[in-house]
Amino acid sequence: MKRGLFITLEGGDGAGKSTQIDNITRFFEEKGLVVVHTREPGGTQIGEKLRAILLDKNNTEMSPVTEMMIYASSRAQHVREKIIPALERGEIVICDRFVDSSIAYQAYGRGLGDMVAEVNKHATGGLSPDITFWMDIDPAAGRARASRAGDLDRLELEKLDFHYRVYEGYKKIAESEPERVKRIDASETVDEIRDKIYGHLDDLLARID
Ligand code: TMP
């Protein structure tokens, strides 16, 4: 493989992304490929510091534009320090969230609109995932799962109508880019979800071979 593959997972909180990231990792490692598993916000030392600021539930005064730009800053560092170098080495980069999260949460959830895509063009330098899995879960069900899993962070604590706007954002992204974004019904069993994801990955590999 000349250049690696960039795979992202998206969705509301409590959608079961981590379990499927482990499955995707296994899929590629069994083929003898090197997998880099990373996340946003975060993924670098600088990014993890920004993550702590973003998720701190005491930061109630953070303005939506500030929030959007910190997510974009974390991404700008991540793309340049970690993602592009790994892709250039021919590795498989699996990233828990990427720019679609900013479109869903900041453009739709916070209502910032087109500004978010514009700023993120600079943050990503035009890098886009080869495939994105949108783990589709009803926001109320997702929140219930997330709160059972532990303490809720600043974003998770937002009212349910915020999370419904985020959900609408993901729906729009999936509708507008069906080639890249694969909707996965997160209410199915873990094994059913894994099999569907593996099917999409087989198709992707057949396409690029
Ligand atoms: P995580 O809990 O899935 O790691 O993500 C942290 C939170 O940050 C999650 O509630 C989604 C939110 N988020 C945004 O609002 N915008 C973004 O660009 C990213 C990457 C995450």
mmCIF file of C-alpha atoms and ligand atoms in Angstrom:
data_model
loop_
_atom_site.group_PDB
_atom_site.id
_atom_site.type_symbol
_atom_site.label_atom_id
_atom_site.label_comp_id
_atom_site.label_asym_id
_atom_site.label_seq_id
_atom_site.Cartn_x
_atom_site.Cartn_y
_atom_site.Cartn_z
ATOM 1 C CA MET A 1 0.000 0.000 0.000
ATOM 2 C CA LYS A 2 1.542 3.322 -1.081
ATOM 3 C CA ARG A 3 -0.369 5.556 1.315
ATOM 4 C CA GLY A 4 -2.175 4.363 4.416
ATOM 5 C CA LEU A 5 -5.884 4.604 5.104
ATOM 6 C CA PHE A 6 -7.636 7.169 7.224
ATOM 7 C CA ILE A 7 -10.729 5.818 8.992
ATOM 8 C CA THR A 8 -12.933 7.811 11.347
ATOM 9 C CA LEU A 9 -15.769 6.937 13.709
ATOM 10 C CA GLU A 10 -18.494 9.419 14.490
ATOM 11 C CA GLY A 11 -21.710 9.645 16.413
ATOM 12 C CA GLY A 12 -23.395 10.876 19.537
ATOM 13 C CA ASP A 13 -22.140 9.867 22.943
ATOM 14 C CA GLY A 14 -22.829 6.286 24.055
ATOM 15 C CA ALA A 15 -22.915 4.931 20.490
ATOM 16 C CA GLY A 16 -20.363 2.171 21.139
ATOM 17 C CA LYS A 17 -17.506 3.626 19.067
ATOM 18 C CA SER A 18 -14.705 2.219 21.247
ATOM 19 C CA THR A 19 -15.786 -1.413 20.856
ATOM 20 C CA GLN A 20 -15.894 -1.051 17.083
ATOM 21 C CA ILE A 21 -12.523 0.738 17.008
ATOM 22 C CA ASP A 22 -11.083 -2.408 18.644
ATOM 23 C CA ASN A 23 -12.753 -4.544 15.969
ATOM 24 C CA ILE A 24 -11.443 -2.373 13.118
ATOM 25 C CA THR A 25 -7.960 -2.518 14.642
ATOM 26 C CA ARG A 26 -8.180 -6.323 14.676
ATOM 27 C CA PHE A 27 -9.386 -6.353 11.032
ATOM 28 C CA PHE A 28 -6.236 -4.614 9.818
ATOM 29 C CA GLU A 29 -3.749 -6.172 12.257
ATOM 30 C CA GLU A 30 -4.837 -9.623 11.071
ATOM 31 C CA LYS A 31 -3.771 -8.510 7.585
ATOM 32 C CA GLY A 32 -0.337 -7.631 8.986
ATOM 33 C CA LEU A 33 -0.852 -3.870 8.710
ATOM 34 C CA VAL A 34 0.297 -1.287 11.243
ATOM 35 C CA VAL A 35 -2.598 0.489 12.960
ATOM 36 C CA VAL A 36 -2.446 3.860 14.685
ATOM 37 C CA HIS A 37 -5.362 4.375 17.002
ATOM 38 C CA THR A 38 -6.042 7.971 17.967
ATOM 39 C CA ARG A 39 -8.781 10.415 18.971
ATOM 40 C CA GLU A 40 -10.092 13.948 18.837
ATOM 41 C CA PRO A 41 -10.003 16.200 20.616
ATOM 42 C CA GLY A 42 -6.531 15.019 21.603
ATOM 43 C CA GLY A 43 -4.158 12.553 19.975
ATOM 44 C CA THR A 44 -1.047 14.663 20.655
ATOM 45 C CA GLN A 45 0.417 16.115 23.823
ATOM 46 C CA ILE A 46 -0.859 19.581 22.899
ATOM 47 C CA GLY A 47 -4.209 18.169 21.795
ATOM 48 C CA GLU A 48 -4.736 16.301 25.064
ATOM 49 C CA LYS A 49 -4.212 19.559 26.991
ATOM 50 C CA LEU A 50 -6.804 21.240 24.762
ATOM 51 C CA ARG A 51 -9.118 18.269 25.336
ATOM 52 C CA ALA A 52 -8.969 18.811 29.093
ATOM 53 C CA ILE A 53 -10.024 22.446 28.618
ATOM 54 C CA LEU A 54 -12.853 21.493 26.251
ATOM 55 C CA LEU A 55 -14.353 18.772 28.419
ATOM 56 C CA ASP A 56 -13.931 20.443 31.824
ATOM 57 C CA LYS A 57 -17.471 20.899 33.077
ATOM 58 C CA ASN A 58 -16.374 23.944 35.112
ATOM 59 C CA ASN A 59 -15.735 25.855 31.858
ATOM 60 C CA THR A 60 -19.366 26.917 31.600
ATOM 61 C CA GLU A 61 -18.414 30.408 30.317
ATOM 62 C CA MET A 62 -16.749 29.107 27.104
ATOM 63 C CA SER A 63 -18.254 30.820 24.043
ATOM 64 C CA PRO A 64 -19.278 28.667 21.053
ATOM 65 C CA VAL A 65 -16.677 30.308 18.767
ATOM 66 C CA THR A 66 -13.915 29.710 21.333
ATOM 67 C CA GLU A 67 -15.010 26.095 21.624
ATOM 68 C CA MET A 68 -15.036 25.603 17.845
ATOM 69 C CA MET A 69 -11.555 27.108 17.484
ATOM 70 C CA ILE A 70 -10.058 24.978 20.255
ATOM 71 C CA TYR A 71 -11.417 21.823 18.586
ATOM 72 C CA ALA A 72 -9.923 23.086 15.313
ATOM 73 C CA SER A 73 -6.575 23.841 17.019
ATOM 74 C CA SER A 74 -6.380 20.349 18.449
ATOM 75 C CA ARG A 75 -7.133 19.022 14.944
ATOM 76 C CA ALA A 76 -4.533 21.226 13.214
ATOM 77 C CA GLN A 77 -1.826 19.840 15.498
ATOM 78 C CA HIS A 78 -3.082 16.277 15.232
ATOM 79 C CA VAL A 79 -3.177 16.270 11.414
ATOM 80 C CA ARG A 80 0.335 17.625 11.087
ATOM 81 C CA GLU A 81 2.086 15.891 13.995
ATOM 82 C CA LYS A 82 0.483 12.467 13.850
ATOM 83 C CA ILE A 83 -2.045 11.640 11.129
ATOM 84 C CA ILE A 84 -0.221 12.707 7.956
ATOM 85 C CA PRO A 85 3.146 11.229 8.997
ATOM 86 C CA ALA A 86 1.443 7.879 9.757
ATOM 87 C CA LEU A 87 -0.408 7.887 6.420
ATOM 88 C CA GLU A 88 2.852 8.663 4.650
ATOM 89 C CA ARG A 89 4.418 5.622 6.323
ATOM 90 C CA GLY A 90 1.555 3.562 4.841
ATOM 91 C CA GLU A 91 -0.150 2.940 8.190
ATOM 92 C CA ILE A 92 -3.863 2.626 8.988
ATOM 93 C CA VAL A 93 -5.061 5.552 11.087
ATOM 94 C CA ILE A 94 -8.258 4.947 13.030
ATOM 95 C CA CYS A 95 -9.515 8.118 14.604
ATOM 96 C CA ASP A 96 -12.300 8.421 17.166
ATOM 97 C CA ARG A 97 -14.006 11.586 15.767
ATOM 98 C CA PHE A 98 -12.710 14.127 13.237
ATOM 99 C CA VAL A 99 -14.055 17.185 11.415
ATOM 100 C CA ASP A 100 -17.608 15.761 11.100
ATOM 101 C CA SER A 101 -17.878 16.131 14.886
ATOM 102 C CA SER A 102 -17.201 19.850 14.551
ATOM 103 C CA ILE A 103 -19.828 20.150 11.803
ATOM 104 C CA ALA A 104 -22.392 18.224 13.866
ATOM 105 C CA TYR A 105 -21.662 19.699 17.324
ATOM 106 C CA GLN A 106 -20.488 23.229 16.541
ATOM 107 C CA ALA A 107 -22.147 24.068 13.169
ATOM 108 C CA TYR A 108 -25.489 22.348 13.941
ATOM 109 C CA GLY A 109 -25.504 21.911 17.729
ATOM 110 C CA ARG A 110 -24.186 25.388 18.559
ATOM 111 C CA GLY A 111 -25.664 26.964 15.424
ATOM 112 C CA LEU A 112 -22.358 28.369 14.117
ATOM 113 C CA GLY A 113 -23.141 27.379 10.523
ATOM 114 C CA ASP A 114 -20.701 27.643 7.590
ATOM 115 C CA MET A 115 -17.914 29.257 9.638
ATOM 116 C CA VAL A 116 -17.063 25.835 11.053
ATOM 117 C CA ALA A 117 -16.271 24.207 7.693
ATOM 118 C CA GLU A 118 -14.283 27.259 6.673
ATOM 119 C CA VAL A 119 -12.048 27.241 9.775
ATOM 120 C CA ASN A 120 -11.631 23.483 9.529
ATOM 121 C CA LYS A 121 -10.388 23.691 5.939
ATOM 122 C CA HIS A 122 -7.311 25.315 7.443
ATOM 123 C CA ALA A 123 -7.168 22.910 10.383
ATOM 124 C CA THR A 124 -7.221 19.792 8.183
ATOM 125 C CA GLY A 125 -5.274 21.260 5.262
ATOM 126 C CA GLY A 126 -7.852 19.452 3.088
ATOM 127 C CA LEU A 127 -7.313 15.985 4.600
ATOM 128 C CA SER A 128 -10.514 13.933 4.520
ATOM 129 C CA PRO A 129 -11.131 10.367 5.758
ATOM 130 C CA ASP A 130 -11.193 7.479 3.264
ATOM 131 C CA ILE A 131 -14.205 6.104 5.123
ATOM 132 C CA THR A 132 -16.280 7.252 8.082
ATOM 133 C CA PHE A 133 -18.620 5.148 10.179
ATOM 134 C CA TRP A 134 -21.475 7.122 11.683
ATOM 135 C CA MET A 135 -22.762 5.157 14.666
ATOM 136 C CA ASP A 136 -26.396 6.172 14.549
ATOM 137 C CA ILE A 137 -28.040 6.140 17.977
ATOM 138 C CA ASP A 138 -31.063 8.045 19.219
ATOM 139 C CA PRO A 139 -29.708 10.899 21.410
ATOM 140 C CA ALA A 140 -31.841 9.992 24.433
ATOM 141 C CA ALA A 141 -30.705 6.342 24.308
ATOM 142 C CA GLY A 142 -27.081 7.442 23.797
ATOM 143 C CA ARG A 143 -27.177 9.739 26.785
ATOM 144 C CA ALA A 144 -28.628 6.982 28.975
ATOM 145 C CA ARG A 145 -25.781 4.653 27.913
ATOM 146 C CA ALA A 146 -23.126 7.370 28.416
ATOM 147 C CA SER A 147 -24.346 8.241 31.905
ATOM 148 C CA ARG A 148 -24.351 4.574 32.921
ATOM 149 C CA ALA A 149 -20.692 4.441 31.766
ATOM 150 C CA GLY A 150 -19.571 7.244 34.124
ATOM 151 C CA ASP A 151 -19.480 10.967 34.802
ATOM 152 C CA LEU A 152 -20.771 13.177 31.964
ATOM 153 C CA ASP A 153 -18.375 15.798 30.492
ATOM 154 C CA ARG A 154 -19.185 19.421 29.511
ATOM 155 C CA LEU A 155 -20.635 18.486 26.101
ATOM 156 C CA GLU A 156 -22.513 15.445 27.336
ATOM 157 C CA LEU A 157 -24.168 17.629 29.969
ATOM 158 C CA GLU A 158 -25.808 19.793 27.266
ATOM 159 C CA LYS A 159 -29.593 19.627 27.085
ATOM 160 C CA LEU A 160 -31.191 16.936 24.973
ATOM 161 C CA ASP A 161 -32.345 19.410 22.287
ATOM 162 C CA PHE A 162 -28.645 20.262 21.643
ATOM 163 C CA HIS A 163 -28.002 16.557 21.074
ATOM 164 C CA TYR A 164 -30.974 16.332 18.692
ATOM 165 C CA ARG A 165 -29.496 19.188 16.636
ATOM 166 C CA VAL A 166 -26.154 17.336 16.593
ATOM 167 C CA TYR A 167 -28.040 14.264 15.394
ATOM 168 C CA GLU A 168 -29.646 16.250 12.550
ATOM 169 C CA GLY A 169 -26.159 17.456 11.615
ATOM 170 C CA TYR A 170 -24.856 13.902 11.309
ATOM 171 C CA LYS A 171 -27.893 12.938 9.219
ATOM 172 C CA LYS A 172 -27.215 15.791 6.805
ATOM 173 C CA ILE A 173 -23.500 14.894 6.525
ATOM 174 C CA ALA A 174 -24.362 11.223 5.854
ATOM 175 C CA GLU A 175 -26.934 12.194 3.201
ATOM 176 C CA SER A 176 -24.570 14.576 1.455
ATOM 177 C CA GLU A 177 -21.551 12.215 1.352
ATOM 178 C CA PRO A 178 -22.894 8.650 0.992
ATOM 179 C CA GLU A 179 -19.670 7.392 -0.623
ATOM 180 C CA ARG A 180 -17.557 8.284 2.393
ATOM 181 C CA VAL A 181 -19.974 8.159 5.323
ATOM 182 C CA LYS A 182 -21.539 4.791 6.184
ATOM 183 C CA ARG A 183 -24.479 4.863 8.572
ATOM 184 C CA ILE A 184 -24.335 2.075 11.128
ATOM 185 C CA ASP A 185 -27.407 1.290 13.234
ATOM 186 C CA ALA A 186 -25.925 1.358 16.741
ATOM 187 C CA SER A 187 -28.987 -0.366 18.241
ATOM 188 C CA GLU A 188 -27.931 -3.670 16.620
ATOM 189 C CA THR A 189 -25.777 -6.199 18.483
ATOM 190 C CA VAL A 190 -22.025 -5.671 18.730
ATOM 191 C CA ASP A 191 -21.423 -8.666 16.401
ATOM 192 C CA GLU A 192 -23.944 -7.486 13.792
ATOM 193 C CA ILE A 193 -22.330 -4.046 13.789
ATOM 194 C CA ARG A 194 -18.847 -5.558 13.461
ATOM 195 C CA ASP A 195 -19.932 -7.667 10.466
ATOM 196 C CA LYS A 196 -21.433 -4.643 8.702
ATOM 197 C CA ILE A 197 -18.309 -2.583 9.291
ATOM 198 C CA TYR A 198 -16.108 -5.434 8.019
ATOM 199 C CA GLY A 199 -18.282 -5.593 4.883
ATOM 200 C CA HIS A 200 -17.685 -1.902 4.198
ATOM 201 C CA LEU A 201 -13.943 -2.318 4.816
ATOM 202 C CA ASP A 202 -13.771 -5.268 2.404
ATOM 203 C CA ASP A 203 -15.512 -3.112 -0.223
ATOM 204 C CA LEU A 204 -13.110 -0.254 0.415
ATOM 205 C CA LEU A 205 -10.042 -2.482 0.063
ATOM 206 C CA ALA A 206 -11.435 -4.034 -3.134
ATOM 207 C CA ARG A 207 -11.984 -0.536 -4.552
ATOM 208 C CA ILE A 208 -8.467 0.693 -3.890
ATOM 209 C CA ASP A 209 -6.572 -2.490 -4.793
HETATM 210 P P1 TMP B 1 -15.431 11.855 23.125
HETATM 211 O O1 TMP B 1 -16.088 11.851 24.451
HETATM 212 O O2 TMP B 1 -16.142 11.053 22.091
HETATM 213 O O3 TMP B 1 -13.973 11.593 23.179
HETATM 214 O O4 TMP B 1 -15.550 13.365 22.544
HETATM 215 C C1 TMP B 1 -15.485 14.447 23.335
HETATM 216 C C2 TMP B 1 -16.671 15.357 23.173
HETATM 217 O O5 TMP B 1 -16.321 16.442 22.306
HETATM 218 C C3 TMP B 1 -17.937 14.723 22.599
HETATM 219 O O6 TMP B 1 -19.036 15.140 23.395
HETATM 220 C C4 TMP B 1 -18.066 15.346 21.233
HETATM 221 C C5 TMP B 1 -17.332 16.666 21.339
HETATM 222 N N1 TMP B 1 -16.701 17.140 20.109
HETATM 223 C C6 TMP B 1 -17.140 18.342 19.543
HETATM 224 O O7 TMP B 1 -18.063 18.968 20.039
HETATM 225 N N2 TMP B 1 -16.490 18.805 18.420
HETATM 226 C C7 TMP B 1 -15.432 18.157 17.852
HETATM 227 O O8 TMP B 1 -14.880 18.603 16.840
HETATM 228 C C8 TMP B 1 -14.987 16.914 18.465
HETATM 229 C C9 TMP B 1 -13.830 16.174 17.881
HETATM 230 C C10 TMP B 1 -15.649 16.442 19.586
#
